[in-house]
Amino acid sequence: MTLAEEFPGVRVRAPGKINVFLEVGARHDDGYHELATAFQAVSLFEDVVASHADDFSLAITGSVDVAGVPQDDSNLALRAARLLQQQTGYDGGVHLDVRKEVPVAGGMGGGSADAAAALVACDALWGTGLSTRELHALAARLGADVPFSLMGGTAIGTGRGDALNPALARGRFEWVIVPNALGMSTPKTYGELDRLREQHADAVPPAPATPAVPSAVLQALRAGDPQMLAHALHNDLQAPALRLRPDLREVLERGERDGALAGLVSGSGPTIAFLVDSAAAGRELADRFERDGIEALPVHGPVHGARVI
Ligand code: C5P
């Protein structure tokens, strides 16, 4: 029996996310901003299959356009595998098959989910047996959103967004995701927020000294009440994202006109997430977009974090 037959690949599934609330504070010297966010993991998943190999390699497929995903050593899933190897001293490599469902460069943490899935998959494949805490520490080194994809569910993130506390969330929230063919750069959106705060203080409020998730958001999540949550949705990155991409405003307005309780830019954009009050309303809104040739995906949250399937 060959090695590959004896040890077939390990498949791990990790979710994308929506920031139902995101407040951005001051920029630190390392370029990162202090923030407070409420994450919800939603039912768009990245699947990573890790199989034994002598070196490190990667293949990427997906239901979304994967042309923009780097295939070289800068790929976040490969970086995750290498980081785990360095930290554990494991003597070998891995081949990663990544199947993407989360829009690329869309503000939904797809790359972060790949990294979270790769960490869990390699840890299982190699038998390195890291604790949840150790995996979380490695995840935080790979990117601010990677720890949340490990954890899943609904959580409050502070610091860079990587200091996590689970939030109580009852029931299931229904969303419609409208991806956009043109990805956006996260640092650019944050940079535009800094610029607006400096140069357009009349139109954009200043950075809060201590970003915090308001109690209205926590209450709405705890109550499982979409109407309440619709009133509390907020994203400080929405204004800069709309400045950079004015065309997104029309998508937002259309969704709200066509039955969404509320819409918001997801993370640093350009994906728009609409909150709806039932699965049927989600399907109806998605159908309306699709009839006009605009891709729209009904999803729900919260869902589980990265795990072997
Ligand atoms: O950690 P990650 O690679 O996802 O972050 C991408 C970029 O987003 C950072 O380089 C930074 O420009 C911006 N960012 C930030 N503050 C955060 C998280 C991300 O400014 N808390």
Coordinates of N, CA and C in Angstrom, one line a residue, residues 122-290:
C122 N -3.9 20.4 7.9 CA -2.5 19.9 8.0 C -2.3 19.4 9.4
D123 N -2.8 20.0 10.4 CA -2.7 19.5 11.8 C -3.2 18.1 11.9
A124 N -4.4 17.9 11.3 CA -4.9 16.5 11.3 C -4.1 15.5 10.5
L125 N -3.7 16.0 9.3 CA -3.0 15.1 8.4 C -1.6 14.7 8.9
W126 N -1.0 15.7 9.5 CA 0.4 15.4 10.0 C 0.4 14.9 11.5
G127 N -0.8 14.9 12.1 CA -0.8 14.4 13.5 C -0.1 15.3 14.5
T128 N 0.0 16.6 14.2 CA 0.8 17.5 15.0 C 0.0 17.9 16.3
G129 N -1.3 17.7 16.3 CA -2.1 17.7 17.6 C -2.0 19.0 18.3
L130 N -2.1 20.2 17.6 CA -2.1 21.5 18.3 C -3.4 21.7 19.1
S131 N -3.3 22.4 20.2 CA -4.5 22.7 20.9 C -5.3 23.9 20.2
T132 N -6.5 24.1 20.5 CA -7.3 25.2 19.9 C -6.6 26.5 20.1
R133 N -6.0 26.7 21.3 CA -5.3 27.9 21.7 C -4.1 28.1 20.8
E134 N -3.4 27.0 20.6 CA -2.2 27.1 19.7 C -2.6 27.4 18.2
L135 N -3.6 26.8 17.8 CA -4.1 27.0 16.4 C -4.5 28.5 16.3
H136 N -5.2 29.0 17.3 CA -5.7 30.4 17.2 C -4.5 31.3 17.2
A137 N -3.4 31.1 17.9 CA -2.3 32.0 17.9 C -1.6 32.0 16.5
L138 N -1.5 30.8 15.9 CA -1.0 30.7 14.5 C -1.9 31.5 13.5
A139 N -3.2 31.3 13.7 CA -4.2 31.9 12.8 C -4.0 33.4 12.9
A140 N -3.8 34.0 14.1 CA -3.7 35.4 14.2 C -2.5 36.0 13.5
R141 N -1.5 35.2 13.4 CA -0.2 35.6 12.7 C -0.5 35.7 11.2
L142 N -1.5 34.9 10.7 CA -1.7 34.9 9.3 C -2.6 36.0 8.8
G143 N -3.4 36.5 9.7 CA -4.3 37.6 9.3 C -5.4 37.8 10.3
A144 N -5.9 39.1 10.3 CA -6.8 39.5 11.4 C -8.1 38.6 11.4
D145 N -8.6 38.1 10.3 CA -9.9 37.4 10.2 C -9.7 35.9 10.3
V146 N -8.5 35.4 10.3 CA -8.3 34.0 10.3 C -8.8 33.3 11.6
P147 N -8.5 33.9 12.8 CA -9.1 33.2 14.0 C -10.6 33.1 14.0
F148 N -11.3 34.1 13.4 CA -12.8 33.9 13.4 C -13.2 32.8 12.5
S149 N -12.5 32.5 11.4 CA -13.0 31.4 10.6 C -12.7 30.1 11.3
L150 N -11.7 30.0 12.1 CA -11.5 28.8 12.9 C -12.7 28.6 13.9
M151 N -13.1 29.7 14.5 CA -14.1 29.6 15.6 C -15.5 29.5 15.0
G152 N -15.9 30.3 14.1 CA -17.2 30.3 13.5 C -18.3 30.8 14.4
G153 N -19.5 30.5 14.1 CA -20.6 31.0 14.9 C -20.8 32.5 14.8
T154 N -21.0 33.1 16.0 CA -21.2 34.6 16.0 C -20.2 35.0 17.1
A155 N -19.4 36.0 16.9 CA -18.4 36.4 17.9 C -18.1 37.9 17.8
I156 N -17.7 38.4 18.9 CA -17.2 39.8 19.0 C -15.7 39.8 18.8
G157 N -15.2 40.6 17.9 CA -13.8 40.7 17.7 C -13.3 42.1 18.1
T158 N -12.2 42.2 18.9 CA -11.6 43.5 19.2 C -10.1 43.4 18.8
G159 N -9.4 44.5 19.2 CA -8.0 44.5 18.8 C -7.9 44.7 17.3
R160 N -7.2 43.9 16.6 CA -7.2 43.9 15.1 C -8.4 43.2 14.6
G161 N -9.2 42.6 15.4 CA -10.4 41.8 15.0 C -10.1 40.3 15.4
D162 N -8.9 40.1 16.0 CA -8.5 38.7 16.2 C -8.6 38.3 17.7
A163 N -9.0 39.3 18.6 CA -9.3 38.9 20.0 C -10.7 38.6 20.0
L164 N -11.1 37.3 20.2 CA -12.5 36.9 20.0 C -13.2 36.5 21.3
N165 N -14.5 36.8 21.3 CA -15.3 36.3 22.4 C -16.6 35.8 21.7
P166 N -17.0 34.6 22.0 CA -18.3 34.1 21.3 C -19.4 35.0 21.8
A167 N -20.4 35.3 20.9 CA -21.6 36.1 21.3 C -22.8 35.1 21.3
L168 N -23.7 35.3 22.2 CA -24.9 34.5 22.2 C -25.8 34.9 21.0
A169 N -26.2 34.0 20.2 CA -27.0 34.3 19.1 C -28.1 33.2 19.0
R170 N -29.3 33.6 19.0 CA -30.4 32.6 18.9 C -30.9 32.4 17.5
G171 N -31.3 31.2 17.1 CA -31.9 31.0 15.8 C -31.0 31.2 14.7
R172 N -31.6 31.5 13.6 CA -30.8 31.6 12.3 C -31.2 32.9 11.6
F173 N -30.2 33.6 11.1 CA -30.5 34.8 10.3 C -30.3 34.5 8.9
E174 N -31.2 35.0 8.0 CA -31.2 34.8 6.6 C -30.6 36.0 5.9
W175 N -29.7 35.8 5.0 CA -29.0 36.9 4.3 C -29.1 36.6 2.8
V176 N -28.9 37.6 2.0 CA -28.7 37.5 0.5 C -27.4 38.2 0.2
I177 N -26.5 37.5 -0.4 CA -25.1 38.0 -0.7 C -25.1 38.4 -2.2
V178 N -24.7 39.6 -2.4 CA -24.5 40.0 -3.9 C -23.0 40.3 -4.1
P179 N -22.3 39.3 -4.7 CA -20.9 39.5 -4.9 C -20.7 40.5 -6.1
N180 N -19.5 40.9 -6.3 CA -19.1 41.8 -7.3 C -17.9 41.3 -8.1
A181 N -18.0 41.4 -9.4 CA -17.0 40.8 -10.3 C -15.6 41.5 -10.0
L182 N -15.6 42.8 -9.6 CA -14.3 43.5 -9.3 C -14.0 43.4 -7.9
G183 N -13.0 42.7 -7.5 CA -12.6 42.7 -6.1 C -12.0 44.0 -5.6
M184 N -12.0 44.1 -4.3 CA -11.4 45.4 -3.7 C -10.2 45.0 -2.8
S185 N -9.3 46.0 -2.6 CA -8.2 45.7 -1.8 C -8.5 46.2 -0.4
T186 N -8.3 45.4 0.6 CA -8.7 45.7 2.0 C -7.8 46.9 2.5
P187 N -6.5 46.9 2.3 CA -5.7 48.1 2.8 C -6.2 49.4 2.1
K188 N -6.7 49.3 0.8 CA -7.1 50.5 0.2 C -8.4 51.1 0.8
T189 N -9.3 50.2 1.2 CA -10.5 50.7 1.8 C -10.2 51.3 3.2
Y190 N -9.4 50.7 4.0 CA -9.0 51.3 5.3 C -8.3 52.6 5.0
G191 N -7.4 52.7 4.0 CA -6.7 53.9 3.7 C -7.7 55.0 3.3
E192 N -8.7 54.7 2.6 CA -9.7 55.7 2.2 C -10.5 56.2 3.4
L193 N -10.7 55.3 4.3 CA -11.4 55.8 5.6 C -10.5 56.8 6.3
D194 N -9.2 56.5 6.4 CA -8.3 57.4 7.1 C -8.3 58.8 6.4
R195 N -8.3 58.7 5.0 CA -8.3 59.9 4.2 C -9.5 60.7 4.4
L196 N -10.7 60.1 4.4 CA -12.0 60.8 4.6 C -12.0 61.4 6.0
R197 N -11.5 60.7 7.0 CA -11.6 61.3 8.3 C -10.7 62.5 8.4
E198 N -9.6 62.5 7.7 CA -8.7 63.6 7.7 C -9.2 64.8 6.9
Q199 N -9.7 64.5 5.7 CA -10.0 65.6 4.8 C -11.5 65.9 4.7
H200 N -12.4 65.1 5.2 CA -13.8 65.3 5.1 C -14.4 65.1 6.5
A201 N -13.9 65.8 7.5 CA -14.3 65.6 8.9 C -15.8 66.1 9.0
D202 N -16.2 66.9 8.1 CA -17.6 67.4 8.1 C -18.6 66.2 7.8
A203 N -18.2 65.3 6.9 CA -19.1 64.2 6.4 C -18.9 62.9 7.1
V204 N -17.6 62.7 7.6 CA -17.3 61.4 8.2 C -16.9 61.6 9.7
P205 N -17.6 60.9 10.6 CA -17.2 61.1 12.0 C -15.7 60.6 12.3
P206 N -15.1 61.2 13.3 CA -13.7 60.9 13.6 C -13.6 59.5 14.2
A207 N -12.4 58.9 14.2 CA -12.1 57.6 14.8 C -12.5 57.6 16.3
P208 N -13.4 56.6 16.7 CA -13.7 56.6 18.1 C -12.5 56.2 18.9
A209 N -12.3 56.7 20.1 CA -11.2 56.4 21.0 C -11.1 55.0 21.3
T210 N -12.3 54.4 21.7 CA -12.4 53.0 22.1 C -13.5 52.4 21.3
P211 N -13.2 51.8 20.2 CA -14.3 51.2 19.4 C -15.1 50.1 20.2
A212 N -16.4 50.0 20.1 CA -17.1 49.1 20.9 C -18.4 48.6 20.1
V213 N -18.8 47.4 20.3 CA -20.0 46.9 19.7 C -21.2 47.3 20.6
P214 N -22.2 48.1 20.1 CA -23.2 48.6 20.9 C -24.1 47.5 21.5
S215 N -24.8 47.8 22.6 CA -25.6 46.7 23.2 C -26.8 46.4 22.3
A216 N -27.2 47.3 21.4 CA -28.4 47.0 20.5 C -28.0 45.8 19.6
V217 N -26.7 45.7 19.2 CA -26.3 44.7 18.3 C -26.4 43.3 19.1
L218 N -25.8 43.4 20.3 CA -25.8 42.1 21.1 C -27.2 41.6 21.4
Q219 N -28.0 42.6 21.7 CA -29.4 42.2 22.1 C -30.1 41.6 20.8
A220 N -29.9 42.2 19.7 CA -30.6 41.7 18.5 C -30.1 40.3 18.2
L221 N -28.8 40.1 18.3 CA -28.2 38.7 18.1 C -28.8 37.7 19.1
R222 N -28.8 38.2 20.3 CA -29.3 37.3 21.4 C -30.8 36.9 21.2
A223 N -31.5 37.9 20.7 CA -33.0 37.7 20.5 C -33.3 36.9 19.3
G224 N -32.3 36.8 18.4 CA -32.5 36.2 17.1 C -33.5 36.9 16.2
D225 N -33.5 38.3 16.4 CA -34.6 39.1 15.8 C -34.0 39.9 14.6
P226 N -34.4 39.5 13.4 CA -33.8 40.2 12.2 C -34.2 41.7 12.1
Q227 N -35.5 42.0 12.6 CA -35.9 43.4 12.5 C -35.0 44.2 13.4
M228 N -34.7 43.7 14.6 CA -33.9 44.5 15.5 C -32.5 44.6 14.9
L229 N -32.0 43.5 14.4 CA -30.6 43.5 13.9 C -30.5 44.5 12.7
A230 N -31.6 44.5 11.9 CA -31.6 45.4 10.7 C -31.3 46.9 11.1
H231 N -31.9 47.3 12.2 CA -31.7 48.6 12.7 C -30.3 48.9 13.2
A232 N -29.6 47.8 13.6 CA -28.3 47.9 14.3 C -27.1 47.7 13.4
L233 N -27.4 47.2 12.1 CA -26.3 46.9 11.2 C -25.5 48.2 10.9
H234 N -24.2 48.1 11.0 CA -23.3 49.3 10.7 C -21.9 48.8 10.3
N235 N -21.3 49.6 9.4 CA -20.0 49.3 9.0 C -19.2 50.6 8.7
D236 N -18.2 50.9 9.5 CA -17.4 52.1 9.2 C -16.7 52.1 7.9
L237 N -16.5 50.9 7.3 CA -15.8 50.8 6.0 C -16.8 51.0 4.8
Q238 N -18.1 51.2 5.1 CA -19.0 51.3 4.0 C -18.8 52.7 3.3
A239 N -18.7 53.7 4.1 CA -18.5 55.1 3.4 C -17.3 55.1 2.5
P240 N -16.1 54.6 3.0 CA -15.0 54.6 2.1 C -15.1 53.6 0.9
A241 N -15.8 52.5 1.1 CA -16.0 51.5 0.0 C -16.9 52.1 -1.0
L242 N -17.9 52.9 -0.6 CA -18.8 53.5 -1.6 C -18.1 54.7 -2.3
R243 N -17.2 55.3 -1.6 CA -16.4 56.4 -2.3 C -15.6 55.8 -3.4
L244 N -15.0 54.6 -3.1 CA -14.1 54.0 -4.1 C -14.9 53.3 -5.2
R245 N -16.1 52.9 -4.8 CA -17.0 52.1 -5.8 C -18.4 52.7 -5.7
P246 N -18.6 53.9 -6.3 CA -20.0 54.5 -6.2 C -21.1 53.6 -6.8
D247 N -20.7 52.7 -7.7 CA -21.7 51.8 -8.3 C -22.4 50.9 -7.3
L248 N -21.7 50.6 -6.2 CA -22.3 49.7 -5.2 C -23.6 50.3 -4.5
R249 N -23.6 51.6 -4.6 CA -24.8 52.3 -3.9 C -26.1 51.8 -4.6
E250 N -26.0 51.7 -5.9 CA -27.3 51.3 -6.6 C -27.7 49.9 -6.2
V251 N -26.7 49.0 -6.0 CA -27.1 47.6 -5.5 C -27.7 47.7 -4.2
L252 N -27.1 48.5 -3.3 CA -27.7 48.6 -1.9 C -29.1 49.1 -2.0
E253 N -29.3 50.1 -2.8 CA -30.7 50.7 -2.8 C -31.7 49.8 -3.4
R254 N -31.2 49.1 -4.5 CA -32.1 48.1 -5.1 C -32.6 47.0 -4.2
G255 N -31.6 46.5 -3.4 CA -32.0 45.4 -2.5 C -33.0 45.9 -1.4
E256 N -32.7 47.1 -0.9 CA -33.6 47.6 0.1 C -35.0 47.9 -0.4
R257 N -35.0 48.3 -1.7 CA -36.3 48.6 -2.3 C -37.1 47.3 -2.6
D258 N -36.3 46.3 -2.9 CA -37.0 45.0 -3.3 C -37.2 44.0 -2.2
G259 N -37.2 44.5 -0.9 CA -37.7 43.6 0.1 C -36.7 43.3 1.2
A260 N -35.4 43.7 1.1 CA -34.5 43.4 2.3 C -34.8 44.3 3.4
L261 N -34.6 43.8 4.7 CA -34.8 44.7 5.8 C -33.7 45.8 5.9
A262 N -32.5 45.4 5.5 CA -31.4 46.4 5.4 C -30.3 45.7 4.6
G263 N -29.4 46.5 4.1 CA -28.2 46.0 3.4 C -27.0 46.7 3.9
L264 N -25.8 46.0 3.8 CA -24.6 46.7 4.1 C -23.4 46.1 3.4
V265 N -22.4 46.9 3.2 CA -21.2 46.5 2.6 C -20.5 45.5 3.6
S266 N -20.1 44.3 3.1 CA -19.5 43.3 3.9 C -18.0 43.6 4.1
G267 N -17.6 43.8 5.3 CA -16.2 44.0 5.6 C -15.6 45.2 4.8
S268 N -14.6 45.0 4.0 CA -14.0 46.1 3.3 C -14.5 46.1 1.8
G269 N -15.6 45.3 1.6 CA -16.3 45.4 0.3 C -15.5 44.5 -0.8
P270 N -16.1 44.4 -2.0 CA -17.3 45.1 -2.5 C -18.6 44.3 -2.3
T271 N -18.6 43.1 -1.7 CA -19.8 42.3 -1.6 C -20.8 43.1 -0.7
I272 N -22.1 43.0 -1.1 CA -23.2 43.5 -0.3 C -23.9 42.4 0.3
A273 N -24.2 42.6 1.6 CA -25.0 41.6 2.4 C -26.4 42.2 2.7
F274 N -27.4 41.5 2.4 CA -28.8 42.0 2.7 C -29.4 41.1 3.8
L275 N -29.9 41.7 4.8 CA -30.6 40.9 5.8 C -32.1 40.8 5.5
V276 N -32.6 39.6 5.5 CA -34.1 39.5 5.2 C -34.8 38.7 6.3
D277 N -36.1 38.7 6.3 CA -36.8 38.2 7.5 C -37.2 36.7 7.4
S278 N -36.9 36.1 6.3 CA -37.2 34.7 6.2 C -36.4 34.1 5.1
A279 N -36.3 32.7 5.1 CA -35.6 32.1 3.9 C -36.4 32.3 2.6
A280 N -37.7 32.4 2.7 CA -38.5 32.6 1.5 C -38.3 34.0 1.0
A281 N -38.2 35.0 1.9 CA -37.9 36.3 1.4 C -36.5 36.4 0.8
G282 N -35.5 35.6 1.3 CA -34.2 35.6 0.8 C -34.2 35.0 -0.6
R283 N -35.0 33.9 -0.9 CA -35.0 33.3 -2.2 C -35.7 34.3 -3.2
E284 N -36.7 35.0 -2.7 CA -37.4 35.9 -3.6 C -36.5 37.1 -4.0
L285 N -35.8 37.6 -3.0 CA -34.9 38.8 -3.3 C -33.8 38.3 -4.3
A286 N -33.2 37.1 -4.0 CA -32.1 36.6 -4.9 C -32.7 36.4 -6.3
D287 N -33.9 35.9 -6.4 CA -34.5 35.7 -7.7 C -34.7 37.0 -8.5
R288 N -35.1 38.1 -7.7 CA -35.3 39.4 -8.4 C -33.9 39.9 -8.9
F289 N -32.9 39.8 -8.2 CA -31.6 40.2 -8.7 C -31.2 39.3 -9.9
E290 N -31.4 38.0 -9.8 CA -30.9 37.1 -10.8 C -31.7 37.4 -12.1

